[in-house]
Coordinates of C-alpha atoms in Angstrom, one line a residue:
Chain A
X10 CA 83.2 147.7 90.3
X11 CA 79.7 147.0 91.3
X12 CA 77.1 148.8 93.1
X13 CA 76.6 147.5 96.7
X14 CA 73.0 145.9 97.3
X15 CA 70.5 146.1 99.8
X16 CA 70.0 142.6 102.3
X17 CA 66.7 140.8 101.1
X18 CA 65.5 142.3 104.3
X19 CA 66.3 145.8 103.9
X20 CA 68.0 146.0 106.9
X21 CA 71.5 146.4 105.6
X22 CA 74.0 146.3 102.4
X23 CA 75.6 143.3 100.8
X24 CA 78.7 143.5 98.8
X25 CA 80.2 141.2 96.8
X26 CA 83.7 140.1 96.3
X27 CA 85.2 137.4 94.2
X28 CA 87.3 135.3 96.7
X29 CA 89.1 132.2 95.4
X30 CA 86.7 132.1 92.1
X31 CA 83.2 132.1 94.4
X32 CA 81.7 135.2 94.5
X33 CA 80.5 136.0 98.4
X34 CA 78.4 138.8 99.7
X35 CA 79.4 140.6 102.1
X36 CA 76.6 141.2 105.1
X37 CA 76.9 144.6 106.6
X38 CA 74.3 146.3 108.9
X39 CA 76.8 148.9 111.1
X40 CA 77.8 152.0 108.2
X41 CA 81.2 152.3 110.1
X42 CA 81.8 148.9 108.7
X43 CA 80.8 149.1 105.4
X44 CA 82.6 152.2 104.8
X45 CA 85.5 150.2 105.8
X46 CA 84.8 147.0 103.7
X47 CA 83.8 149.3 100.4
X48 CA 87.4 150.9 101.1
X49 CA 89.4 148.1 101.5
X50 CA 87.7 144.7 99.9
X51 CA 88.0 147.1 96.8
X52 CA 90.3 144.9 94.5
X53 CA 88.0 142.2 94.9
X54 CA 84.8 143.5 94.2
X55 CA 82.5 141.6 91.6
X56 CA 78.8 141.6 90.5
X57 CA 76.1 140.7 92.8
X58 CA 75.0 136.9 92.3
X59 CA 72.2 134.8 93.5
X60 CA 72.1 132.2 96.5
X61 CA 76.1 133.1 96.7
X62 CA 77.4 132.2 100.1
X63 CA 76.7 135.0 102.5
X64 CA 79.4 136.6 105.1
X65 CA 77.6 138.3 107.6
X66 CA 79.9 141.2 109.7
X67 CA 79.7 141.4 113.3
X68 CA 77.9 144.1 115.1
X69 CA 79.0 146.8 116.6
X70 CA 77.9 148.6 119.7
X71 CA 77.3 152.3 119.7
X72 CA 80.3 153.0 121.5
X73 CA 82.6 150.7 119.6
X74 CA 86.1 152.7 118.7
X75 CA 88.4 152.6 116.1
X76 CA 89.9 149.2 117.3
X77 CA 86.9 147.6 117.8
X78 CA 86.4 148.2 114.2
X79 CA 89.5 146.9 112.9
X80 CA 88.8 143.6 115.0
X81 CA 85.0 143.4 113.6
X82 CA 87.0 143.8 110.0
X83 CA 89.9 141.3 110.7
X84 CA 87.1 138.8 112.1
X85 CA 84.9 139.4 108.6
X86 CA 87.6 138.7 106.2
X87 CA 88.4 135.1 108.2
X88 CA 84.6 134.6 107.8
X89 CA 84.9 135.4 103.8
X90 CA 88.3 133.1 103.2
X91 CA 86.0 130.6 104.9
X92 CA 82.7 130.8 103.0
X93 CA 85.2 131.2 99.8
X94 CA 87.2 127.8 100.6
X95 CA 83.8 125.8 101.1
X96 CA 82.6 127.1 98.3
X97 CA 85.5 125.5 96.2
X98 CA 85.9 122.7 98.5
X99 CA 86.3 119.6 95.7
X100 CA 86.6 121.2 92.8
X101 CA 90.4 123.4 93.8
X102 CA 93.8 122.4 95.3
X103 CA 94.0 125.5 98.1
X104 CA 97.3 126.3 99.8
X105 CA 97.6 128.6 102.9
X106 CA 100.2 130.1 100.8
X107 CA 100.8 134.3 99.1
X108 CA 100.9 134.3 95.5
X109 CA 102.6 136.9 93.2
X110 CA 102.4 136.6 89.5
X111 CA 104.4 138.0 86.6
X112 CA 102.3 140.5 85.1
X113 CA 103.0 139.9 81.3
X114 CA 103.0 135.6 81.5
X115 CA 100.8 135.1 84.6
X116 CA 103.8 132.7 85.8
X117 CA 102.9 132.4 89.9
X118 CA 104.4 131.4 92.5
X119 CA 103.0 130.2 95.6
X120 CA 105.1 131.1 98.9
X121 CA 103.2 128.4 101.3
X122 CA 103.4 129.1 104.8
X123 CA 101.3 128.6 108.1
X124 CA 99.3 131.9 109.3
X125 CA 101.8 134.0 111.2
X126 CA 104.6 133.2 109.6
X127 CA 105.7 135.7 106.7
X128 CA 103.2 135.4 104.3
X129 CA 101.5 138.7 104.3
X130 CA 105.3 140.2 104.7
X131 CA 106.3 138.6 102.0
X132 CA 104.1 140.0 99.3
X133 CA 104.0 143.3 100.6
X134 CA 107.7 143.4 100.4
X135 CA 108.2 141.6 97.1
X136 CA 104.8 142.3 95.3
X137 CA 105.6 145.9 94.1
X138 CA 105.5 145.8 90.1
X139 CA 104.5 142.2 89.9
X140 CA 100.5 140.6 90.3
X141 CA 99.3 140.6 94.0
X142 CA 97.3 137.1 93.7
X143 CA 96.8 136.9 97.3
X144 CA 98.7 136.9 100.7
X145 CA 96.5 134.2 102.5
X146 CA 95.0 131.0 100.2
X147 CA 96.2 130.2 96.6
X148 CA 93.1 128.0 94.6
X149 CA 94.4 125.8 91.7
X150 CA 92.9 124.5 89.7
X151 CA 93.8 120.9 87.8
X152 CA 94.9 123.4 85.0
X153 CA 97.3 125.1 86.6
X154 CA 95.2 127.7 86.7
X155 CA 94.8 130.2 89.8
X156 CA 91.4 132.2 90.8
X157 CA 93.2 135.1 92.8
X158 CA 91.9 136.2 95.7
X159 CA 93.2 139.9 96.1
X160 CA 91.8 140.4 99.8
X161 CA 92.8 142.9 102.0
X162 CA 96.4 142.5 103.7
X163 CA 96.2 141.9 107.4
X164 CA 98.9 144.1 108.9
X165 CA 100.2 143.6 112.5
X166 CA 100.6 146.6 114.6
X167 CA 103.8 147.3 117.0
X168 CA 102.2 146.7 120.3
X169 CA 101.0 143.4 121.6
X170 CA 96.7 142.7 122.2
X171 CA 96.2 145.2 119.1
X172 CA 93.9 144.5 116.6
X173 CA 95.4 143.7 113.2
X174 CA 94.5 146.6 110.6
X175 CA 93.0 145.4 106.8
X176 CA 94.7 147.2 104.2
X177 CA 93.6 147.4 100.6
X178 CA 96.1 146.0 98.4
X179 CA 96.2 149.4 96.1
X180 CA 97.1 151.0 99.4
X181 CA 100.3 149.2 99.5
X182 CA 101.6 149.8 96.1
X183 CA 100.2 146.4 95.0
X184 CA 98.0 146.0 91.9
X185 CA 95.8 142.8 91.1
X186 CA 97.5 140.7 88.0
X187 CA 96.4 141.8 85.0
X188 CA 96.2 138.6 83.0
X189 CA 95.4 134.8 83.9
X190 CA 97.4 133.5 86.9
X191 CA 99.1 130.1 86.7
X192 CA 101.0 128.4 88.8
X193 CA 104.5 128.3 87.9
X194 CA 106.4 127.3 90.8
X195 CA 106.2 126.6 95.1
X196 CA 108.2 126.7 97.7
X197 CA 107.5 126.3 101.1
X198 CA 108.8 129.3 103.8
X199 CA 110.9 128.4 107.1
X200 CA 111.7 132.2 108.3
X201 CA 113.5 130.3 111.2
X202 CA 117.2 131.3 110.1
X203 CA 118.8 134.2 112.9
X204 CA 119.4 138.0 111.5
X205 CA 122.0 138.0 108.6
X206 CA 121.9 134.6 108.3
X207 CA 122.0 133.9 104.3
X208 CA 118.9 132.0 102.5
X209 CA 119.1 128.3 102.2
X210 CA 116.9 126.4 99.1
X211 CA 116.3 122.7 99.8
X212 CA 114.7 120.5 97.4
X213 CA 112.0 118.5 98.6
X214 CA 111.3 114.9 97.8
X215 CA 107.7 113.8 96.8
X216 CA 106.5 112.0 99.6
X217 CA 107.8 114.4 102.1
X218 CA 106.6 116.9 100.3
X219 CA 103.0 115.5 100.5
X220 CA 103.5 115.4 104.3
X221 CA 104.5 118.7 104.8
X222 CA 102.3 120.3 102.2
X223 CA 99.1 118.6 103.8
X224 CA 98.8 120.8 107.1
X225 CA 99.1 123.9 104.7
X226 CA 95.7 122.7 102.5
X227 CA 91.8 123.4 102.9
X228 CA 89.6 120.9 102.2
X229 CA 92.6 118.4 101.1
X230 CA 89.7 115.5 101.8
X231 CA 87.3 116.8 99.4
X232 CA 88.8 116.4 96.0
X233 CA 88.9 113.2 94.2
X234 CA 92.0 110.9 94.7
X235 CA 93.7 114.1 97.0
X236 CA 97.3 112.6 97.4
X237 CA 97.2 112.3 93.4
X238 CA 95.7 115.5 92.9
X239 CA 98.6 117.3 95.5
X240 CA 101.4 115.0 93.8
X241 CA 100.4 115.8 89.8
X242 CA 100.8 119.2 91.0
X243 CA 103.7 119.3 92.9
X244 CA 105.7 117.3 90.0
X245 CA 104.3 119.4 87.3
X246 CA 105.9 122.6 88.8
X247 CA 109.0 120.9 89.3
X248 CA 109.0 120.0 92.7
X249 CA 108.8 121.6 95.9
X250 CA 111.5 123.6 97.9
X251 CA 111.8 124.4 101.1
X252 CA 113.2 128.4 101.7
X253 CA 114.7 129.3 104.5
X254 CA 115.0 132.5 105.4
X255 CA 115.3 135.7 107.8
X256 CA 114.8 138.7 105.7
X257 CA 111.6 139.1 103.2
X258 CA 113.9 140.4 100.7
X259 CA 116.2 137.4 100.6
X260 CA 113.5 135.6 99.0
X261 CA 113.7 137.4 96.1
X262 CA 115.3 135.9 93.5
X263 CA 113.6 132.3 94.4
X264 CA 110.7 134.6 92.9
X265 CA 112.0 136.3 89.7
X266 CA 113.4 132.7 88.6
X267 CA 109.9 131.2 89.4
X268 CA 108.1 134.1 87.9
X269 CA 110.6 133.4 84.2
X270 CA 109.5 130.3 83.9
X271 CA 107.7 129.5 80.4
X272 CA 104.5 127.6 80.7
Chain B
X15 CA 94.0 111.9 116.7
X16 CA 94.2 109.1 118.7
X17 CA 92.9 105.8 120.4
X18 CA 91.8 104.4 123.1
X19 CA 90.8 100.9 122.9
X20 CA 92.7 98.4 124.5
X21 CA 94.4 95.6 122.2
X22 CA 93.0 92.5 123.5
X23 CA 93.5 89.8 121.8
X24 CA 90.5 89.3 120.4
X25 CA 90.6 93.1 119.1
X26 CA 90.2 93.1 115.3
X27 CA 92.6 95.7 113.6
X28 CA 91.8 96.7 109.9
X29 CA 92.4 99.7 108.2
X30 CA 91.4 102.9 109.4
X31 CA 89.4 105.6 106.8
X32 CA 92.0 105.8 104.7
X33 CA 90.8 108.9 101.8
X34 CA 93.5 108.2 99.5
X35 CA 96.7 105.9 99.3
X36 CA 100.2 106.6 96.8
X37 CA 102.8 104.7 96.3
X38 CA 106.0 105.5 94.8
X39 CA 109.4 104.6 94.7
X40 CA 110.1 106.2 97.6
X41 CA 107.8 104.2 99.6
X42 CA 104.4 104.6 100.8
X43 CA 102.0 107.5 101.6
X44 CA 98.1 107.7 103.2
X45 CA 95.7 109.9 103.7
X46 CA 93.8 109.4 107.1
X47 CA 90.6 111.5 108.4
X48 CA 87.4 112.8 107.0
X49 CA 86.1 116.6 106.0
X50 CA 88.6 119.1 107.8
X51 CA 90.5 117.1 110.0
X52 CA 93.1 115.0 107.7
X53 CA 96.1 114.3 107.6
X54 CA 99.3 112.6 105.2
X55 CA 101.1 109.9 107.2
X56 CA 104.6 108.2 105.7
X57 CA 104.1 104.8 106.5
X58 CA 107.6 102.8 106.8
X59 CA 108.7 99.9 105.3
X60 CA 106.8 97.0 108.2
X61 CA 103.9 99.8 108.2
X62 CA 103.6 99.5 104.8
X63 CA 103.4 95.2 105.0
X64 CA 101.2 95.7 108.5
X65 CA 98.9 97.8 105.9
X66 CA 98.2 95.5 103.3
X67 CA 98.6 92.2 105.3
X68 CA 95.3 93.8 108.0
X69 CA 93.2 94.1 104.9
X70 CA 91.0 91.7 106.0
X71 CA 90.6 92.6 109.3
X72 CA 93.0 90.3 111.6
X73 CA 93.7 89.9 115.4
X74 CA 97.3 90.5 116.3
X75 CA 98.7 87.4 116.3
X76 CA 96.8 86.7 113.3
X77 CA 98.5 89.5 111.9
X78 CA 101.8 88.7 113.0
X79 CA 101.5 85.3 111.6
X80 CA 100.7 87.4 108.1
X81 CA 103.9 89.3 108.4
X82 CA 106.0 86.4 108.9
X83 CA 104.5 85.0 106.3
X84 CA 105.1 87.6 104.0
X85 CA 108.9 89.2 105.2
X86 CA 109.9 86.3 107.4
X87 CA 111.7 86.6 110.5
X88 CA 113.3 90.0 111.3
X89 CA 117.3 90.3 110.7
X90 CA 117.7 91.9 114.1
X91 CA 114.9 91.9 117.1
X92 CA 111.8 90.0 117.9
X93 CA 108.9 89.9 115.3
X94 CA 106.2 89.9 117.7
X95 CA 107.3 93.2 119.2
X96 CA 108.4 94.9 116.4
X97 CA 104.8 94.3 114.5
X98 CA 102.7 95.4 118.1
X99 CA 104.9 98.3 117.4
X100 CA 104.6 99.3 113.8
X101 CA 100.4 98.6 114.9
X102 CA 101.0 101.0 117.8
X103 CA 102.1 103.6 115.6
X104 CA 99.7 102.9 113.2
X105 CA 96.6 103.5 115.6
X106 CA 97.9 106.5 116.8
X107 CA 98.2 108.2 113.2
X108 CA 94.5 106.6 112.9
X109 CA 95.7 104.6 109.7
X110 CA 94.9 101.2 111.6
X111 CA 91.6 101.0 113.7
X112 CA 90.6 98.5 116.1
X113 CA 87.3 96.8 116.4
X114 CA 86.9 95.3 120.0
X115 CA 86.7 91.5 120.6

């Protein structure tokens, strides 16, 4: 882990995180915050490097409570999956998706969802003994390969208007993979089935895969040739399915056959 | 997305900004937009002749005269309304545009 960094102007701390393969330094001024971020951005943190793209955290007044600082948190790691994503705009296929991988192979699977709908459920419930890769964008790269991005978990709270709270994955029982991510398989998540209801597993054809995959990308425009970039990779993982669900824990064995696939 | 220019007659269609285009044997596939703002569109069968035959940049009824010329008359229905409305939906998914007369 490295050592956090003074801003060129001496006026706060930078710390740096890997995020999607870009390293990004983290801007803070307020020490309630950067207690916070050294706590919880702590699976992700990297070496300090030159003209890296800068997240700045908000401010906070003197009065600010406990809340406020779980929003100014929640806010800063939108601000780093942004920076990180245009740093890799062009050069990575990224999926609003949660990735867990097989500690031993590095076989991955990408759970691709919209924001709200599972995603961070997902791999807190089945990440436990297997690579937390990230629960909020997957990069790819032509390879196959995946640059984790092991960010805090945003975790709703019971009652409504309440600030989501950034948890460190370590804090969850979830460990970063130990050994090269790759993807292995995806599926896209429906949770729209009622309680009880059992998990369905469609198959997907290409091209409406394509159209359904495409709302769940970043920077889709950037790469070269993106409809034959998104297509080589959905046909070299065999496809896309859609997984429909009610209960995290349903999902489970779509995982462990993804995860014991050879690659 | 969407449009608001009014297809005169004199309106030039051609293709919108189209990032990327794939074609398989389960038909047709475009990617429309620029930077964040994109989107995949599933063009269907008269979309897909509409597409290639506006290449050039053609009025409607030039156009229509191109897809008769290339599919012929429809089995069922009248040409000239089923093409305005393949080039309807095709505006509105911004994979046609529309240069005014």
């Amino acid at each position: 882990m490295s050592v956090p960094a003074s801003t060129p102007d001496g006026t706060g701390t930078r710390v740096f995180v890997d995020a999607l393969g870009a390293t990004v330094a983290i801007e803070v001024q307020d020490p309630r915050i950067l207690r916070a971020v050294d706590r919880v951005w702590v699976a992700c943190r990297t070496s300090p490097a030159d003209g890296c793209p800068v997240a700045v955290a908000p401010r906070l007044g003197e009065d600010a409570d406990d809340d406020d600082v779980a929003r100014a948190l929640q806010l800063l790691t939108q601000v780093v999956t942004r920076q990180a994503i245009l740093a890799r705009a062009g050069s990575m296929t990224m999926l609003h998706a949660a990735a867990l991988c097989d500690q031993r192979s590095g076989a991955t699977i990408a759970l691709v969802a919209p924001g709200g709908t599972g995603k961070t459920t997902l791999a807190r419930t089945l990440g436990r003994g297997r690579g937390y890769v990230t629960d909020e964008t997957v990069a790819i790269a032509p390879d196959r390969s995946i640059a984790p991005y092991c960010k805090p978990l945003s975790l709703r709270r019971a009652g409504t208007n309440q600030p989501k709270d950034e948890i460190a994955p370590q804090s969850l029982g979830l460990t970063p993979p130990q050994v090269q991510p790759w993807l292995a398989g995806m599926v896209l998540l429906r949770r729209d089935l009622p309680d009880g209801g059992e998990i369905v597993v469609e198959d997907i054809a290409l091209l409406d895969a394509l159209v359904l995959l495409a709302p769940e990308t970043s920077s889709l425009a950037a790469l070269d040739r993106p409809l034959h970039r998104l297509a080589d990779l959905v046909e070299s993982v065999g496809g896309l399915r859609r997984v429909r669900y009610h209960d995290a824990a349903d999902v489970e064995p779509v995982v462990r056959d993804v995860l014991g696939r050879p690659r | 997305m969407t449009f608001d220019v009014e297809l005169t007659p004199l309106a030039r269609l051609r293709p919108g900004e189209l990032l990327d285009e794939l074609s398989t044997e389960e038909g047709t596939v475009v990617l429309v937009g620029r930077g964040e703002v994109s989107m995949v569109v599933r063009l269907s069968p008269l979309g897909q002749v509409v597409l290639a035959a506006v290449r050039p940049g053609l009025t409607l009824v030039e156009l229509e005269s191109e897809v008769r010329s290339r599919i012929g008359e429809p089995e069922a229905g009248d040409a000239s309304s089923l093409v305005r409305a393949a080039v309807m939906a095709l505006l509105e998914t911004a994979v046609l545009a529309v240069d005014p007369g």
